[in-house]
Amino acid sequence: MRVVLLGTAAGGGFPRWNCACARCAAARDGKLPTRTPECAAVTGNSREWWLLNTSPDIRAQLTAASALWPGPRHTPVRGVLLTDGEPDHLAGLAVLREAPGLKTYAAPPVLAALAPARVALDRHAPWEWADSLTEGGFVLSGGLVVTAHPVVGEPPAYVPGRAKDRRWVTAYRIEDLATGGVLVYAPRVSTWTAALDDLVSAADCVVLDGTHFAAGEAARAGRHLPVSGPVGSLTALSRHPYVRRVYTHVADTNPLLDPASAARAQVSEAGVEVLADGAEFVL
């Protein structure tokens, strides 16, 4: 299985368009690496690729990844796996609207919230929409088998009534049938649970929510588990030293964006990575 991290920043990218903080200013000056919003791609045969979320910058991200460039009459992108219904994970669907036959997986409440958008997209080119939580998981073309696992999370702000449903946010376990390699992709996690611990323990690599470094870093920090602290994700990840561990969805408030920061040194010492946009690895 090949994995490409197309984007690794939280919503708005880095630098964020409406932020003049010291880190965003440093990124504009070329002193820190820029990043686009979180999104990834996976394949089991290097020909058929599946997107994990679709960021607002998906066109630029696909253009920067030569493995996903189209041929004369086709695109290697076969579909999308959505982890939740947040706008930054959905906006790229509009960019993909002219590609017929794409298959998009999402949890039932996300599919329901997307109903108006699905009608509009299908008028451009018919797509297939599927329940990611189907019992027993599902197989993707290219030799990947996937199971989606609900993790604790709130519905997106645009949902009327803010309906309570424990299935709004999911993590994906993706296994390569040929090699047995296992990826866990969980870019949004608000609480570390025993179920998530089990998923990580049986994986070769986990790409995990690294939005905030410290609790209280942002007004809505409770939506994302912080990296540091006794109940932070870094403490949880320390229980799995033989798993490759990578942070993604890093917010502009997070000192991990600075390779020279003490926060980055702490995470690196723990064996956890903060990779750049475009990073690729094989499982």
Short mmCIF file of C-alpha atoms in Angstrom, two decimals:
data_model
loop_
_atom_site.label_atom_id
_atom_site.label_comp_id
_atom_site.label_asym_id
_atom_site.label_seq_id
_atom_site.Cartn_x
_atom_site.Cartn_y
_atom_site.Cartn_z
CA MET A 1 0.00 0.00 0.00
CA ARG A 2 1.27 3.44 -0.96
CA VAL A 3 0.16 6.41 1.12
CA VAL A 4 0.58 10.05 0.08
CA LEU A 5 -0.12 12.86 2.54
CA LEU A 6 -1.53 15.41 0.12
CA GLY A 7 -2.13 17.98 2.86
CA THR A 8 -1.31 18.07 6.56
CA ALA A 9 -2.70 21.34 7.97
CA ALA A 10 -5.94 22.01 9.79
CA GLY A 11 -8.75 23.97 8.17
CA GLY A 12 -7.56 27.06 6.32
CA GLY A 13 -4.10 25.65 5.70
CA PHE A 14 -0.83 27.20 6.83
CA PRO A 15 -0.44 30.11 6.76
CA ARG A 16 -4.12 30.65 7.32
CA TRP A 17 -5.46 33.31 4.98
CA ASN A 18 -6.87 35.55 7.74
CA CYS A 19 -4.17 35.14 10.39
CA ALA A 20 -1.15 37.35 11.07
CA CYS A 21 0.31 35.41 14.00
CA ALA A 22 4.07 35.00 14.21
CA ARG A 23 4.00 31.49 12.73
CA CYS A 24 1.75 32.44 9.81
CA ALA A 25 3.92 35.48 9.13
CA ALA A 26 7.03 33.28 9.16
CA ALA A 27 5.42 30.92 6.66
CA ARG A 28 4.57 33.83 4.35
CA ASP A 29 8.20 34.95 4.57
CA GLY A 30 9.41 31.46 3.63
CA LYS A 31 10.90 30.79 7.07
CA LEU A 32 8.52 27.92 7.84
CA PRO A 33 7.15 25.29 5.42
CA THR A 34 3.65 26.03 4.14
CA ARG A 35 0.93 23.38 4.30
CA THR A 36 -2.42 22.76 2.65
CA PRO A 37 -5.51 21.37 4.45
CA GLU A 38 -5.44 17.75 5.52
CA CYS A 39 -6.09 15.13 2.86
CA ALA A 40 -4.39 11.87 1.86
CA ALA A 41 -4.47 9.24 -0.88
CA VAL A 42 -3.95 5.47 -0.77
CA THR A 43 -3.52 2.72 -3.34
CA GLY A 44 -2.88 -1.00 -3.31
CA ASN A 45 -1.64 -1.31 -6.89
CA SER A 46 -0.23 2.15 -7.80
CA ARG A 47 -2.94 2.54 -10.46
CA GLU A 48 -6.19 3.02 -8.55
CA TRP A 49 -6.13 5.68 -5.87
CA TRP A 50 -8.62 6.54 -3.14
CA LEU A 51 -8.76 9.91 -1.42
CA LEU A 52 -9.11 10.21 2.34
CA ASN A 53 -11.17 13.41 2.58
CA THR A 54 -11.17 16.12 -0.10
CA SER A 55 -9.77 19.48 0.93
CA PRO A 56 -10.60 22.85 -0.65
CA ASP A 57 -7.10 22.69 -2.20
CA ILE A 58 -7.58 19.26 -3.78
CA ARG A 59 -6.79 20.48 -7.32
CA ALA A 60 -3.40 21.84 -6.26
CA GLN A 61 -2.73 18.77 -4.12
CA LEU A 62 -3.44 16.36 -6.99
CA THR A 63 -1.35 18.49 -9.34
CA ALA A 64 1.58 18.26 -6.92
CA ALA A 65 1.35 14.44 -6.69
CA SER A 66 2.53 12.97 -10.01
CA ALA A 67 1.30 9.49 -9.09
CA LEU A 68 -2.26 10.81 -9.24
CA TRP A 69 -1.97 12.65 -12.55
CA PRO A 70 -4.60 11.67 -15.14
CA GLY A 71 -3.89 9.72 -18.29
CA PRO A 72 -5.18 10.72 -21.73
CA ARG A 73 -8.72 9.50 -21.01
CA HIS A 74 -8.97 8.70 -17.34
CA THR A 75 -8.08 9.67 -13.80
CA PRO A 76 -6.51 7.21 -11.34
CA VAL A 77 -8.78 8.59 -8.60
CA ARG A 78 -11.53 6.05 -7.97
CA GLY A 79 -13.33 7.66 -5.08
CA VAL A 80 -13.31 9.25 -1.63
CA LEU A 81 -13.50 8.08 1.97
CA LEU A 82 -14.87 10.83 4.23
CA THR A 83 -13.99 10.78 7.92
CA ASP A 84 -16.69 13.30 8.87
CA GLY A 85 -18.91 16.06 7.52
CA GLU A 86 -16.69 19.07 8.15
CA PRO A 87 -16.59 21.59 5.24
CA ASP A 88 -12.79 21.36 4.97
CA HIS A 89 -13.15 17.64 4.29
CA LEU A 90 -15.98 18.03 1.77
CA ALA A 91 -15.18 21.12 -0.27
CA GLY A 92 -12.98 19.24 -2.72
CA LEU A 93 -15.94 17.16 -3.87
CA ALA A 94 -17.06 20.14 -5.96
CA VAL A 95 -13.68 20.16 -7.72
CA LEU A 96 -14.06 16.46 -8.59
CA ARG A 97 -17.60 16.86 -9.92
CA GLU A 98 -16.72 16.28 -13.60
CA ALA A 99 -15.30 12.79 -13.03
CA PRO A 100 -18.03 10.17 -13.64
CA GLY A 101 -18.35 7.03 -11.56
CA LEU A 102 -16.53 8.13 -8.43
CA LYS A 103 -17.58 6.27 -5.29
CA THR A 104 -17.82 8.17 -2.02
CA TYR A 105 -18.00 6.45 1.35
CA ALA A 106 -19.26 8.17 4.49
CA ALA A 107 -21.14 7.36 7.68
CA PRO A 108 -24.97 7.51 7.48
CA PRO A 109 -25.41 10.89 9.24
CA VAL A 110 -22.80 12.45 6.95
CA LEU A 111 -24.50 11.02 3.85
CA ALA A 112 -27.81 12.44 5.08
CA ALA A 113 -26.32 15.88 5.71
CA LEU A 114 -24.83 15.81 2.21
CA ALA A 115 -28.16 15.06 0.51
CA PRO A 116 -28.54 18.47 -1.21
CA ALA A 117 -24.90 18.49 -2.33
CA ARG A 118 -25.21 14.92 -3.61
CA VAL A 119 -28.09 15.93 -5.88
CA ALA A 120 -26.07 18.82 -7.29
CA LEU A 121 -22.94 16.72 -7.83
CA ASP A 122 -24.85 13.88 -9.50
CA ARG A 123 -26.21 16.33 -12.06
CA HIS A 124 -22.65 16.92 -13.26
CA ALA A 125 -21.64 13.24 -13.33
CA PRO A 126 -23.41 10.35 -11.56
CA TRP A 127 -21.52 9.07 -8.53
CA GLU A 128 -22.08 6.18 -6.18
CA TRP A 129 -22.62 7.00 -2.51
CA ALA A 130 -22.02 4.24 0.04
CA ASP A 131 -22.29 3.65 3.79
CA SER A 132 -18.77 3.43 5.22
CA LEU A 133 -20.09 1.68 8.33
CA THR A 134 -21.50 -1.27 6.42
CA GLU A 135 -21.12 -4.44 8.46
CA GLY A 136 -17.94 -6.32 7.68
CA GLY A 137 -16.31 -3.39 5.93
CA PHE A 138 -15.75 -3.06 2.19
CA VAL A 139 -13.14 -3.76 -0.47
CA LEU A 140 -11.66 -1.04 -2.65
CA SER A 141 -10.39 -1.66 -6.17
CA GLY A 142 -6.65 -2.08 -6.04
CA GLY A 143 -6.70 -4.69 -3.28
CA LEU A 144 -7.51 -2.70 -0.14
CA VAL A 145 -10.03 -3.76 2.51
CA VAL A 146 -11.47 -1.06 4.75
CA THR A 147 -13.41 -0.87 7.98
CA ALA A 148 -14.72 2.39 9.42
CA HIS A 149 -14.82 2.87 13.19
CA PRO A 150 -16.83 5.62 14.92
CA VAL A 151 -14.82 7.83 17.24
CA VAL A 152 -16.19 10.39 19.66
CA GLY A 153 -16.99 13.64 17.83
CA GLU A 154 -19.57 16.37 17.35
CA PRO A 155 -21.63 16.97 14.21
CA PRO A 156 -20.60 19.89 11.98
CA ALA A 157 -21.94 23.33 12.84
CA TYR A 158 -24.12 23.56 9.74
CA VAL A 159 -26.31 20.59 10.73
CA PRO A 160 -29.77 21.84 11.84
CA GLY A 161 -30.52 21.06 15.45
CA ARG A 162 -26.97 19.71 15.97
CA ALA A 163 -28.36 16.17 16.00
CA LYS A 164 -26.65 13.83 18.43
CA ASP A 165 -25.26 10.73 16.74
CA ARG A 166 -22.18 8.80 17.78
CA ARG A 167 -21.32 8.13 14.14
CA TRP A 168 -20.50 11.64 12.92
CA VAL A 169 -16.72 11.04 13.02
CA THR A 170 -14.92 7.89 11.93
CA ALA A 171 -11.42 6.49 11.74
CA TYR A 172 -10.49 4.17 8.87
CA ARG A 173 -8.55 0.94 9.10
CA ILE A 174 -7.13 0.14 5.66
CA GLU A 175 -5.38 -3.16 4.97
CA ASP A 176 -3.42 -4.19 1.90
CA LEU A 177 -4.60 -7.71 1.04
CA ALA A 178 -1.33 -8.51 -0.75
CA THR A 179 1.15 -7.43 1.93
CA GLY A 180 -0.95 -7.33 5.10
CA GLY A 181 0.14 -3.74 5.77
CA VAL A 182 -2.37 -1.81 7.89
CA LEU A 183 -2.95 1.95 8.01
CA VAL A 184 -5.19 3.66 10.55
CA TYR A 185 -6.27 7.12 9.40
CA ALA A 186 -7.82 9.25 12.15
CA PRO A 187 -7.39 12.99 11.47
CA ARG A 188 -10.10 14.01 13.91
CA VAL A 189 -10.12 12.56 17.42
CA SER A 190 -11.56 14.28 20.49
CA THR A 191 -11.14 11.47 23.02
CA TRP A 192 -8.74 8.54 23.20
CA THR A 193 -10.76 5.38 23.72
CA ALA A 194 -9.97 1.72 24.31
CA ALA A 195 -11.32 0.95 20.82
CA LEU A 196 -8.89 3.43 19.24
CA ASP A 197 -6.08 1.97 21.31
CA ASP A 198 -6.89 -1.47 19.91
CA LEU A 199 -6.92 -0.13 16.35
CA VAL A 200 -3.51 1.48 16.74
CA SER A 201 -1.97 -1.54 18.45
CA ALA A 202 -2.75 -3.74 15.43
CA ALA A 203 -1.59 -1.24 12.78
CA ASP A 204 1.70 -0.69 11.00
CA CYS A 205 1.10 3.06 10.79
CA VAL A 206 -1.35 5.53 12.29
CA VAL A 207 -1.93 9.01 10.86
CA LEU A 208 -3.52 10.88 13.74
CA ASP A 209 -5.12 14.18 14.69
CA GLY A 210 -2.40 16.64 15.70
CA THR A 211 -4.51 19.80 15.57
CA HIS A 212 -3.54 21.30 18.92
CA PHE A 213 -0.41 20.79 20.97
CA ALA A 214 -1.89 21.82 24.31
CA ALA A 215 -5.37 21.74 25.80
CA GLY A 216 -7.09 25.11 25.52
CA GLU A 217 -4.97 26.15 22.54
CA ALA A 218 -8.08 27.25 20.64
CA ALA A 219 -11.64 28.25 21.52
CA ARG A 220 -13.04 24.91 20.32
CA ALA A 221 -10.10 22.78 21.40
CA GLY A 222 -12.43 20.18 22.89
CA ARG A 223 -13.18 18.96 19.38
CA HIS A 224 -9.60 17.70 19.08
CA LEU A 225 -7.49 15.70 21.52
CA PRO A 226 -4.34 17.70 22.34
CA VAL A 227 -0.92 16.24 21.67
CA SER A 228 0.66 17.01 25.05
CA GLY A 229 -0.42 16.41 28.63
CA PRO A 230 -1.19 13.32 30.70
CA VAL A 231 -4.29 12.50 28.64
CA GLY A 232 -2.90 13.79 25.34
CA SER A 233 -2.36 11.68 22.27
CA LEU A 234 1.43 11.61 22.67
CA THR A 235 1.04 9.77 25.98
CA ALA A 236 -1.35 7.29 24.34
CA LEU A 237 0.94 6.79 21.36
CA SER A 238 3.86 6.01 23.67
CA ARG A 239 2.17 2.67 24.34
CA HIS A 240 2.73 1.69 20.71
CA PRO A 241 6.44 2.22 19.99
CA TYR A 242 6.54 -0.34 17.16
CA VAL A 243 3.83 1.43 15.15
CA ARG A 244 4.81 4.22 12.77
CA ARG A 245 3.04 7.30 14.15
CA VAL A 246 2.41 10.49 12.19
CA TYR A 247 0.54 13.67 13.10
CA THR A 248 -1.65 15.47 10.57
CA HIS A 249 -4.33 18.23 10.60
CA VAL A 250 -1.91 20.58 12.40
CA ALA A 251 -3.42 23.99 13.22
CA ASP A 252 -1.62 27.30 12.79
CA THR A 253 -1.68 27.70 16.60
CA ASN A 254 0.41 24.55 17.03
CA PRO A 255 4.17 24.95 17.66
CA LEU A 256 4.73 21.60 15.91
CA LEU A 257 4.69 23.59 12.66
CA ASP A 258 8.14 24.94 13.59
CA PRO A 259 10.83 22.25 13.12
CA ALA A 260 13.05 24.12 15.59
CA SER A 261 10.47 24.29 18.39
CA ALA A 262 10.69 22.52 21.72
CA ALA A 263 7.33 20.91 20.94
CA ARG A 264 8.70 19.34 17.76
CA ALA A 265 11.76 18.11 19.65
CA GLN A 266 9.53 16.49 22.28
CA VAL A 267 7.43 14.72 19.68
CA SER A 268 10.45 13.61 17.67
CA GLU A 269 12.13 12.25 20.78
CA ALA A 270 9.01 10.16 21.36
CA GLY A 271 9.38 8.71 17.86
CA VAL A 272 6.33 10.46 16.37
CA GLU A 273 6.61 12.25 13.03
CA VAL A 274 5.29 15.51 11.60
CA LEU A 275 5.69 15.04 7.86
CA ALA A 276 5.44 17.63 5.08
CA ASP A 277 2.78 17.89 2.42
CA GLY A 278 3.53 15.39 -0.33
CA ALA A 279 5.25 12.89 1.94
CA GLU A 280 4.84 9.32 0.70
CA PHE A 281 5.46 5.98 2.38
CA VAL A 282 4.78 2.30 1.72
CA LEU A 283 3.19 -0.28 4.03
#
